[in-house]
């Protein structure tokens, strides 16, 4: 045996040696030695829920790779659709494969008219677009009955293309509805990100041609957000997927997890925080209040990264390119000051708190004209590729249903008390 650990049950003196494989130890020998004794690992901080060959993160070194390719190289040379293919199928596509893939995505962007006319228009006028997206993705499952055939590879491929293709359409439909603008049908002559911008902003022109620099910047942001291994949303996708629910229902669960302010909702929270700070001069006082426990520095800190989030580094460059077109976001100076003050403060240094992906992305989205309510939606669109890659991997590995244990701390058996005696 190579590297291993030995666990001894001090009650019986029995031991078990467990090999360390891929940096982890299997729970199987442990369960045999100690039946009924469970690891207490709230929030799964030390639990590997699976073996996965999709995304590799070295949080201490600030490294992120999709299928072995560094995120910096993908952001510079690739496109979101190519990256989605890479995540799902494991290899970069050939020219023919990419053409077919792009065609299949492009020709699945339309949504059933009932989705738009009856379902989306049924929401209250001020419904949050992320709430609309979560529920409309779940509703899609009712349109594709055979989506339940999750072990049929062809059926799976169809749902994967539909989901990647329809997320931007649903997202833009939610936005248009919230501002009282008519729905815009997808334009198959445009690229993935340019088409999304068209469905968002088109008014009366026959064809909406987005500024190429902005379409490119959005595509880079989509690449950066496409996957991040076993985060909260992906875990939700896998847990629901492990019950063999259809992929629309599992994606709705993943999107619901992303909605929370500790996860994909943080970019919205960053803009609110920067607006409240109001001026670079107020930054030191704000940082002091965070240190005293009055709230968190939004867009800072990460469960895995104990270094600068590599995505934040790329987003910072992308921000400069976007601001050249849109003009500088006035909140940028506050953000830069905040980063400078926090990164030279022992509170943040000792806790290894660095800017994460959400710190600068909101500034770009805002400069491009997206309302803050759309920020998490802009995260969900590309993350769909990652969720589906993990879902496909889970199905192919034929994993068992996710079902953790608990350490029961409640009352022991006690007799029922009639209401008159309570
Ligand atoms: N501001 C101030 N203090 C913080 C922050 C922060 N943003 N994040 C962590 N800390 C402190 C925390 O108070 C704790 O201090 P102490 O040891 O004195 O109690 C220590 O750092 C460790 O924090 P934790 O809560 O144990 O860390 P976690 O791994 O459970 O939480 C996190 C990770 C991302 C939820 C958290 O850092 C946070 O709330 N950040 C702000 C929200 C945010 O930016 N979220 C986006 C994450 S990146 C995109 C995504 O994956 O969705």
Coordinates of C-alpha atoms and ligand atoms in Angstrom, one line a residue:
X1 CA 0.0 0.0 0.0
X2 CA 1.3 3.5 -0.8
X3 CA 0.3 6.4 1.5
X4 CA -2.4 5.6 4.0
X5 CA -3.8 6.4 7.4
X6 CA -4.7 4.1 10.2
X7 CA -7.9 4.6 12.3
X8 CA -8.1 2.8 15.7
X9 CA -11.3 2.3 17.6
X10 CA -10.1 3.0 21.2
X11 CA -13.1 1.1 22.6
X12 CA -12.1 -2.2 21.0
X13 CA -8.5 -1.6 20.0
X14 CA -9.4 -2.6 16.4
X15 CA -7.7 -0.8 13.6
X16 CA -8.2 -0.2 9.9
X17 CA -5.6 1.1 7.4
X18 CA -7.1 3.2 4.6
X19 CA -5.1 4.1 1.5
X20 CA -5.0 7.8 0.5
X21 CA -6.2 8.0 -3.1
X22 CA -6.5 11.2 -5.1
X23 CA -5.9 13.1 -1.9
X24 CA -8.8 11.4 -0.1
X25 CA -9.7 8.4 2.0
X26 CA -12.7 6.2 1.3
X27 CA -15.5 6.0 3.9
X28 CA -16.1 2.3 3.1
X29 CA -13.4 0.7 5.4
X30 CA -14.2 3.3 8.1
X31 CA -17.9 2.3 8.0
X32 CA -16.9 -1.4 8.4
X33 CA -14.8 -0.6 11.4
X34 CA -17.2 1.8 13.0
X35 CA -20.8 1.1 12.0
X36 CA -23.2 3.7 13.2
X37 CA -20.4 6.3 13.9
X38 CA -20.6 9.2 11.5
X39 CA -18.3 12.0 10.4
X40 CA -19.6 15.3 11.7
X41 CA -19.0 17.6 8.7
X42 CA -21.5 20.3 8.6
X43 CA -21.4 22.2 5.3
X44 CA -19.2 19.5 3.9
X45 CA -15.9 21.4 4.5
X46 CA -13.9 18.1 4.6
X47 CA -16.0 15.8 2.5
X48 CA -15.3 14.9 -1.1
X49 CA -18.8 14.0 -2.4
X50 CA -17.4 12.5 -5.6
X51 CA -14.5 11.8 -7.8
X52 CA -14.7 14.3 -10.7
X53 CA -12.6 14.9 -13.8
X54 CA -14.1 18.3 -14.8
X55 CA -12.7 21.2 -12.8
X56 CA -9.5 21.5 -10.8
X57 CA -9.0 24.2 -8.2
X58 CA -6.0 24.8 -6.1
X59 CA -7.3 27.3 -3.6
X60 CA -4.0 28.1 -2.0
X61 CA -2.2 28.8 -5.2
X62 CA -5.2 30.6 -6.8
X63 CA -5.4 28.1 -9.7
X64 CA -8.5 27.2 -11.7
X65 CA -8.5 24.7 -14.7
X66 CA -11.4 23.3 -16.7
X67 CA -10.4 19.8 -17.9
X68 CA -6.8 20.7 -17.3
X69 CA -6.9 24.0 -19.3
X70 CA -5.9 27.1 -17.3
X71 CA -8.8 29.5 -17.0
X72 CA -6.5 32.4 -18.1
X73 CA -5.9 30.6 -21.5
X74 CA -9.5 29.8 -22.0
X75 CA -10.6 33.3 -21.2
X76 CA -8.1 34.7 -23.7
X77 CA -8.5 32.2 -26.6
X78 CA -11.8 30.4 -26.3
X79 CA -15.5 31.1 -26.5
X80 CA -18.3 30.2 -24.0
X81 CA -19.8 27.6 -26.3
X82 CA -16.5 26.0 -26.9
X83 CA -15.9 25.9 -23.1
X84 CA -19.3 24.5 -22.5
X85 CA -18.5 21.7 -24.9
X86 CA -15.1 21.1 -23.2
X87 CA -16.8 20.9 -19.8
X88 CA -19.5 18.5 -20.9
X89 CA -17.5 16.2 -23.2
X90 CA -14.1 16.5 -21.7
X91 CA -12.1 17.6 -24.8
X92 CA -11.9 20.8 -26.9
X93 CA -14.1 20.3 -30.0
X94 CA -12.8 19.9 -33.5
X95 CA -14.0 22.4 -36.1
X96 CA -16.8 20.0 -37.2
X97 CA -17.8 19.2 -33.6
X98 CA -17.9 22.9 -32.7
X99 CA -20.0 23.7 -35.8
X100 CA -22.5 21.0 -34.9
X101 CA -22.6 22.0 -31.3
X102 CA -23.1 25.7 -32.1
X103 CA -25.8 24.7 -34.5
X104 CA -27.6 22.5 -32.0
X105 CA -27.5 25.2 -29.3
X106 CA -28.5 28.0 -31.7
X107 CA -31.5 26.0 -32.9
X108 CA -32.8 25.3 -29.4
X109 CA -33.0 28.9 -28.2
X110 CA -36.8 29.3 -28.7
X111 CA -39.2 28.6 -25.9
X112 CA -42.7 27.3 -26.2
X113 CA -45.1 30.1 -26.6
X114 CA -47.1 29.0 -23.6
X115 CA -44.0 29.5 -21.5
X116 CA -43.9 33.1 -22.4
X117 CA -47.6 34.0 -22.8
X118 CA -49.1 32.1 -20.0
X119 CA -46.3 31.2 -17.6
X120 CA -43.9 34.2 -17.5
X121 CA -46.7 36.8 -18.0
X122 CA -48.4 35.3 -15.0
X123 CA -45.8 36.8 -12.6
X124 CA -46.3 40.0 -10.7
X125 CA -44.9 43.0 -12.6
X126 CA -42.0 43.4 -10.1
X127 CA -41.1 39.8 -9.8
X128 CA -37.3 39.2 -9.3
X129 CA -36.0 37.8 -12.6
X130 CA -34.0 35.1 -10.7
X131 CA -37.2 33.9 -9.1
X132 CA -38.8 33.8 -12.5
X133 CA -35.8 32.0 -14.0
X134 CA -35.7 29.3 -11.2
X135 CA -39.4 28.5 -11.7
X136 CA -39.5 28.7 -15.5
X137 CA -36.5 26.3 -15.8
X138 CA -38.4 23.9 -13.5
X139 CA -41.5 24.4 -15.7
X140 CA -39.6 23.4 -18.8
X141 CA -39.6 19.8 -17.6
X142 CA -43.3 19.7 -18.3
X143 CA -42.7 20.4 -22.0
X144 CA -40.2 17.6 -22.5
X145 CA -41.7 14.4 -21.1
X146 CA -38.9 12.2 -22.4
X147 CA -36.4 14.3 -20.4
X148 CA -36.9 11.6 -17.7
X149 CA -35.1 9.1 -19.9
X150 CA -31.8 10.1 -18.3
X151 CA -29.9 6.9 -19.2
X152 CA -30.5 7.5 -22.9
X153 CA -27.5 9.3 -24.2
X154 CA -29.3 11.0 -27.1
X155 CA -32.1 12.2 -24.9
X156 CA -29.6 13.6 -22.5
X157 CA -27.8 15.4 -25.3
X158 CA -31.1 17.0 -26.4
X159 CA -31.9 18.3 -22.9
X160 CA -28.3 19.6 -22.5
X161 CA -28.5 21.6 -25.7
X162 CA -32.0 22.8 -24.8
X163 CA -31.0 24.0 -21.3
X164 CA -27.9 25.8 -22.4
X165 CA -29.8 27.4 -25.3
X166 CA -33.0 28.4 -23.4
X167 CA -31.4 29.9 -20.3
X168 CA -30.6 33.2 -22.0
X169 CA -34.0 33.3 -23.7
X170 CA -35.7 32.8 -20.3
X171 CA -33.4 35.3 -18.6
X172 CA -34.0 38.0 -21.2
X173 CA -37.8 37.3 -21.2
X174 CA -37.9 37.8 -17.4
X175 CA -36.1 41.1 -17.8
X176 CA -38.2 42.4 -20.6
X177 CA -41.4 41.5 -18.7
X178 CA -40.1 43.4 -15.6
X179 CA -39.7 46.6 -17.7
X180 CA -42.9 46.2 -19.7
X181 CA -41.0 45.6 -23.0
X182 CA -42.2 43.1 -25.6
X183 CA -40.4 39.7 -25.8
X184 CA -37.6 39.5 -28.4
X185 CA -37.3 36.2 -30.3
X186 CA -33.7 34.9 -30.5
X187 CA -31.7 35.7 -33.6
X188 CA -30.0 32.6 -35.0
X189 CA -27.6 34.7 -37.0
X190 CA -25.9 36.0 -33.9
X191 CA -23.3 34.5 -31.6
X192 CA -24.4 33.1 -28.2
X193 CA -23.6 36.3 -26.2
X194 CA -24.5 38.7 -29.0
X195 CA -27.9 37.0 -29.3
X196 CA -28.4 37.3 -25.6
X197 CA -27.7 41.1 -25.8
X198 CA -30.1 41.3 -28.7
X199 CA -32.9 39.6 -26.7
X200 CA -32.2 42.0 -23.8
X201 CA -31.9 45.3 -25.6
X202 CA -33.4 45.2 -29.1
X203 CA -36.2 47.8 -29.6
X204 CA -37.4 48.4 -33.2
X205 CA -34.3 47.8 -35.3
X206 CA -34.5 44.8 -37.7
X207 CA -31.3 43.3 -36.2
X208 CA -29.6 44.3 -33.0
X209 CA -25.8 44.3 -33.4
X210 CA -24.2 44.5 -30.0
X211 CA -21.0 46.4 -29.6
X212 CA -18.4 43.6 -30.3
X213 CA -16.2 44.6 -27.4
X214 CA -19.2 44.2 -25.0
X215 CA -20.3 40.9 -26.6
X216 CA -16.7 39.7 -26.2
X217 CA -16.5 40.9 -22.6
X218 CA -19.8 39.1 -21.8
X219 CA -18.5 35.9 -23.4
X220 CA -15.4 36.1 -21.3
X221 CA -17.5 36.5 -18.1
X222 CA -19.6 33.5 -19.3
X223 CA -16.3 31.5 -19.6
X224 CA -15.2 32.5 -16.1
X225 CA -18.5 31.5 -14.6
X226 CA -19.1 28.3 -16.5
X227 CA -17.9 25.9 -13.7
X228 CA -16.4 25.9 -10.3
X229 CA -16.5 22.2 -9.2
X230 CA -18.6 21.2 -6.1
X231 CA -20.0 24.6 -5.1
X232 CA -23.4 25.0 -3.4
X233 CA -25.3 25.1 -6.7
X234 CA -23.5 22.2 -8.3
X235 CA -24.0 20.2 -5.2
X236 CA -27.7 20.9 -5.3
X237 CA -27.7 19.8 -9.0
X238 CA -25.9 16.6 -8.0
X239 CA -28.1 15.8 -5.0
X240 CA -31.3 16.3 -7.0
X241 CA -29.8 14.5 -10.0
X242 CA -28.9 11.6 -7.8
X243 CA -32.6 10.9 -7.2
X244 CA -32.8 10.5 -11.0
X245 CA -35.1 13.6 -11.4
X246 CA -35.1 15.1 -14.9
X247 CA -32.3 17.7 -15.7
X248 CA -34.7 20.7 -15.8
X249 CA -35.8 20.0 -12.2
X250 CA -32.2 19.5 -11.1
X251 CA -31.1 22.7 -12.8
X252 CA -33.9 24.6 -11.1
X253 CA -32.6 23.4 -7.8
X254 CA -29.1 24.4 -8.7
X255 CA -30.3 27.9 -9.8
X256 CA -32.2 28.2 -6.5
X257 CA -29.0 27.6 -4.6
X258 CA -27.2 30.1 -6.7
X259 CA -29.9 32.7 -5.9
X260 CA -28.6 33.1 -2.3
X261 CA -26.5 36.1 -1.3
X262 CA -23.7 33.9 0.0
X263 CA -23.4 32.3 -3.5
X264 CA -24.4 33.9 -6.8
X265 CA -26.3 36.7 -5.2
X266 CA -23.0 38.3 -3.9
X267 CA -22.4 40.4 -7.0
X268 CA -25.7 42.2 -6.4
X269 CA -24.7 42.6 -2.8
X270 CA -21.4 44.2 -3.9
X271 CA -23.1 47.0 -5.8
X272 CA -25.4 47.7 -2.9
X273 CA -22.4 47.8 -0.6
X274 CA -20.4 50.1 -2.8
X275 CA -23.4 52.4 -3.3
X276 CA -23.9 52.6 0.4
X277 CA -20.2 53.4 1.0
X278 CA -20.7 56.3 -1.4
X279 CA -17.1 57.6 -1.7
X280 CA -13.5 56.3 -1.4
X281 CA -13.1 58.6 1.6
X282 CA -15.6 56.5 3.5
X283 CA -13.8 53.2 2.8
X284 CA -11.6 53.1 6.0
X285 CA -14.6 53.6 8.3
X286 CA -16.6 50.9 6.4
X287 CA -13.7 48.4 6.7
X288 CA -13.5 49.2 10.4
X289 CA -17.2 48.4 10.8
X290 CA -16.7 45.0 9.0
X291 CA -13.9 44.2 11.3
X292 CA -16.2 44.9 14.3
X293 CA -18.6 42.3 12.9
X294 CA -21.1 44.7 11.4
X295 CA -21.7 42.8 8.2
X296 CA -19.3 41.3 5.7
X297 CA -17.2 42.7 2.9
X298 CA -19.3 41.5 0.0
X299 CA -17.3 39.9 -2.9
X300 CA -14.5 39.0 -0.5
X301 CA -13.5 35.6 0.9
X302 CA -14.1 32.1 -0.5
X303 CA -14.4 28.6 0.9
X304 CA -11.8 27.3 -1.4
X305 CA -9.6 30.2 -2.5
X306 CA -7.2 31.4 0.2
X307 CA -5.5 33.5 -2.4
X308 CA -6.6 36.0 -5.1
X309 CA -9.5 34.4 -7.0
X310 CA -8.0 33.9 -10.5
X311 CA -11.3 34.9 -12.1
X312 CA -11.3 38.2 -10.2
X313 CA -7.9 39.0 -11.8
X314 CA -9.2 38.4 -15.3
X315 CA -12.5 40.3 -14.6
X316 CA -10.5 43.3 -13.5
X317 CA -8.8 43.4 -17.0
X318 CA -12.2 42.9 -18.7
X319 CA -13.6 45.8 -16.7
X320 CA -11.1 48.1 -18.2
X321 CA -12.1 47.0 -21.7
X322 CA -15.8 47.5 -21.0
X323 CA -15.3 50.9 -19.4
X324 CA -13.5 52.1 -22.5
X325 CA -16.8 51.6 -24.3
X326 CA -19.3 52.5 -21.6
X327 CA -17.3 55.0 -19.6
X328 CA -16.0 54.2 -16.2
X329 CA -18.4 52.9 -13.5
X330 CA -18.2 55.6 -10.8
X331 CA -18.2 52.8 -8.2
X332 CA -14.9 51.5 -9.5
X333 CA -12.8 54.0 -7.5
X334 CA -14.6 52.9 -4.3
X335 CA -14.0 49.2 -5.2
X336 CA -10.3 49.8 -5.9
X337 CA -9.9 51.7 -2.6
X338 CA -11.7 48.9 -0.7
X339 CA -9.5 46.3 -2.2
X340 CA -6.4 48.3 -1.4
X341 CA -7.4 49.0 2.2
X342 CA -8.6 45.4 2.9
X343 CA -5.5 43.7 1.3
X344 CA -3.2 45.7 3.6
X345 CA -5.3 45.1 6.7
X346 CA -4.3 42.3 9.1
X347 CA -7.9 41.2 9.7
X348 CA -8.2 40.2 6.0
X349 CA -4.6 39.1 5.5
X350 CA -4.7 36.7 8.5
X351 CA -8.0 35.2 7.3
X352 CA -6.8 35.0 3.7
X353 CA -9.7 37.0 2.4
X354 CA -9.2 38.2 -1.1
X355 CA -11.6 39.6 -3.8
X356 CA -13.6 36.8 -5.4
X357 CA -15.3 36.5 -8.8
X358 CA -18.2 38.7 -7.6
X359 CA -16.2 41.7 -6.5
X360 CA -15.7 43.3 -10.0
X361 CA -18.3 41.5 -12.1
X362 CA -21.2 43.6 -10.9
X363 CA -19.4 46.8 -11.9
X364 CA -19.1 45.5 -15.5
X365 CA -22.7 44.4 -15.6
X366 CA -23.9 47.7 -14.2
X367 CA -21.8 49.6 -16.8
X368 CA -23.3 47.5 -19.5
X369 CA -26.8 48.6 -18.4
X370 CA -27.9 45.5 -16.6
X371 CA -30.1 46.2 -13.5
X372 CA -28.7 44.6 -10.3
X373 CA -31.6 42.1 -10.2
X374 CA -30.2 40.5 -13.4
X375 CA -26.7 39.9 -12.0
X376 CA -27.3 36.5 -10.5
X377 CA -29.2 35.6 -13.7
X378 CA -26.1 36.5 -15.6
X379 CA -24.2 34.0 -13.4
X380 CA -26.9 31.2 -13.9
X381 CA -26.8 31.4 -17.7
X382 CA -23.2 30.1 -18.1
X383 CA -23.1 28.0 -15.0
X384 CA -25.7 25.9 -16.6
X385 CA -22.9 24.3 -18.7
X386 CA -21.1 23.4 -15.5
X387 CA -24.2 22.0 -13.8
X388 CA -24.9 19.8 -16.8
X389 CA -21.3 18.6 -17.0
X390 CA -21.5 17.4 -13.4
X391 CA -25.0 16.0 -13.9
X392 CA -23.8 14.0 -16.9
X393 CA -20.7 12.8 -15.0
X394 CA -23.0 11.7 -12.1
X395 CA -25.3 9.7 -14.4
X396 CA -22.4 8.1 -16.2
X397 CA -20.8 7.1 -12.9
X398 CA -24.2 5.7 -11.9
X399 CA -23.8 7.1 -8.4
X400 CA -26.1 6.2 -5.5
X401 CA -28.7 8.6 -4.2
X402 CA -27.2 11.3 -2.0
X403 CA -28.3 10.7 1.5
X404 CA -26.1 12.0 4.4
X405 CA -26.5 11.0 8.0
X406 CA -27.1 13.1 11.1
X407 CA -26.1 13.2 14.7
X408 CA -29.4 13.3 16.5
X409 CA -29.4 15.8 19.4
X410 CA -33.1 16.0 20.1
X411 CA -35.3 14.6 22.9
X412 CA -35.3 10.9 23.7
X413 CA -38.6 9.0 23.6
X414 CA -41.4 10.7 25.5
X415 CA -45.2 10.1 25.7
X416 CA -47.6 12.3 23.8
X417 CA -49.1 15.1 25.9
X418 CA -52.8 15.9 25.2
X419 CA -53.2 19.7 24.3
X420 CA -55.3 20.3 27.4
X421 CA -52.3 19.3 29.6
X422 CA -49.6 21.4 27.8
Ligands
LIG1 N1 -16.0 39.9 5.2 C1 -15.5 39.9 6.4 N2 -15.1 38.8 7.1 C2 -15.2 37.6 6.4 C3 -15.7 37.5 5.1 C4 -16.1 38.7 4.5 N3 -16.5 38.7 3.2 N4 -15.7 36.2 4.7 C5 -15.2 35.5 5.7 N5 -14.9 36.4 6.8 C6 -14.3 36.0 8.0 C7 -15.4 35.3 8.9 O1 -16.0 36.2 9.8 C8 -14.5 34.3 9.7 O2 -13.8 35.1 10.7 P1 -13.6 34.4 12.2 O3 -12.6 33.3 11.9 O4 -13.0 35.5 13.0 O5 -14.9 34.0 12.6 C9 -13.5 33.9 8.7 O6 -13.3 35.0 7.7 C10 -13.8 32.6 7.9 O7 -15.1 32.8 7.3 P2 -16.2 31.7 7.1 O8 -17.6 32.3 7.2 O9 -15.9 30.5 8.0 O10 -15.9 31.2 5.6 P3 -16.8 30.3 4.7 O11 -15.9 29.5 3.9 O12 -17.8 29.6 5.5 O13 -17.6 31.4 3.8 C11 -18.1 32.9 2.0 C12 -17.2 31.7 2.5 C13 -17.8 33.1 0.5 C14 -19.6 32.5 2.2 C15 -17.7 34.1 2.9 O14 -16.4 34.4 2.7 C16 -18.7 35.3 2.6 O15 -19.7 35.4 3.2 N6 -18.2 36.2 1.6 C17 -19.1 37.3 1.2 C18 -20.1 36.8 0.2 C19 -19.5 36.5 -1.1 O16 -18.7 37.3 -1.6 N7 -19.8 35.4 -1.7 C20 -19.4 35.1 -3.1 C21 -18.5 33.8 -3.1 S1 -17.7 33.6 -4.7 C22 -19.0 33.2 -5.8 C23 -19.7 32.0 -5.5 O17 -19.0 30.9 -5.3 O18 -20.9 31.9 -5.5

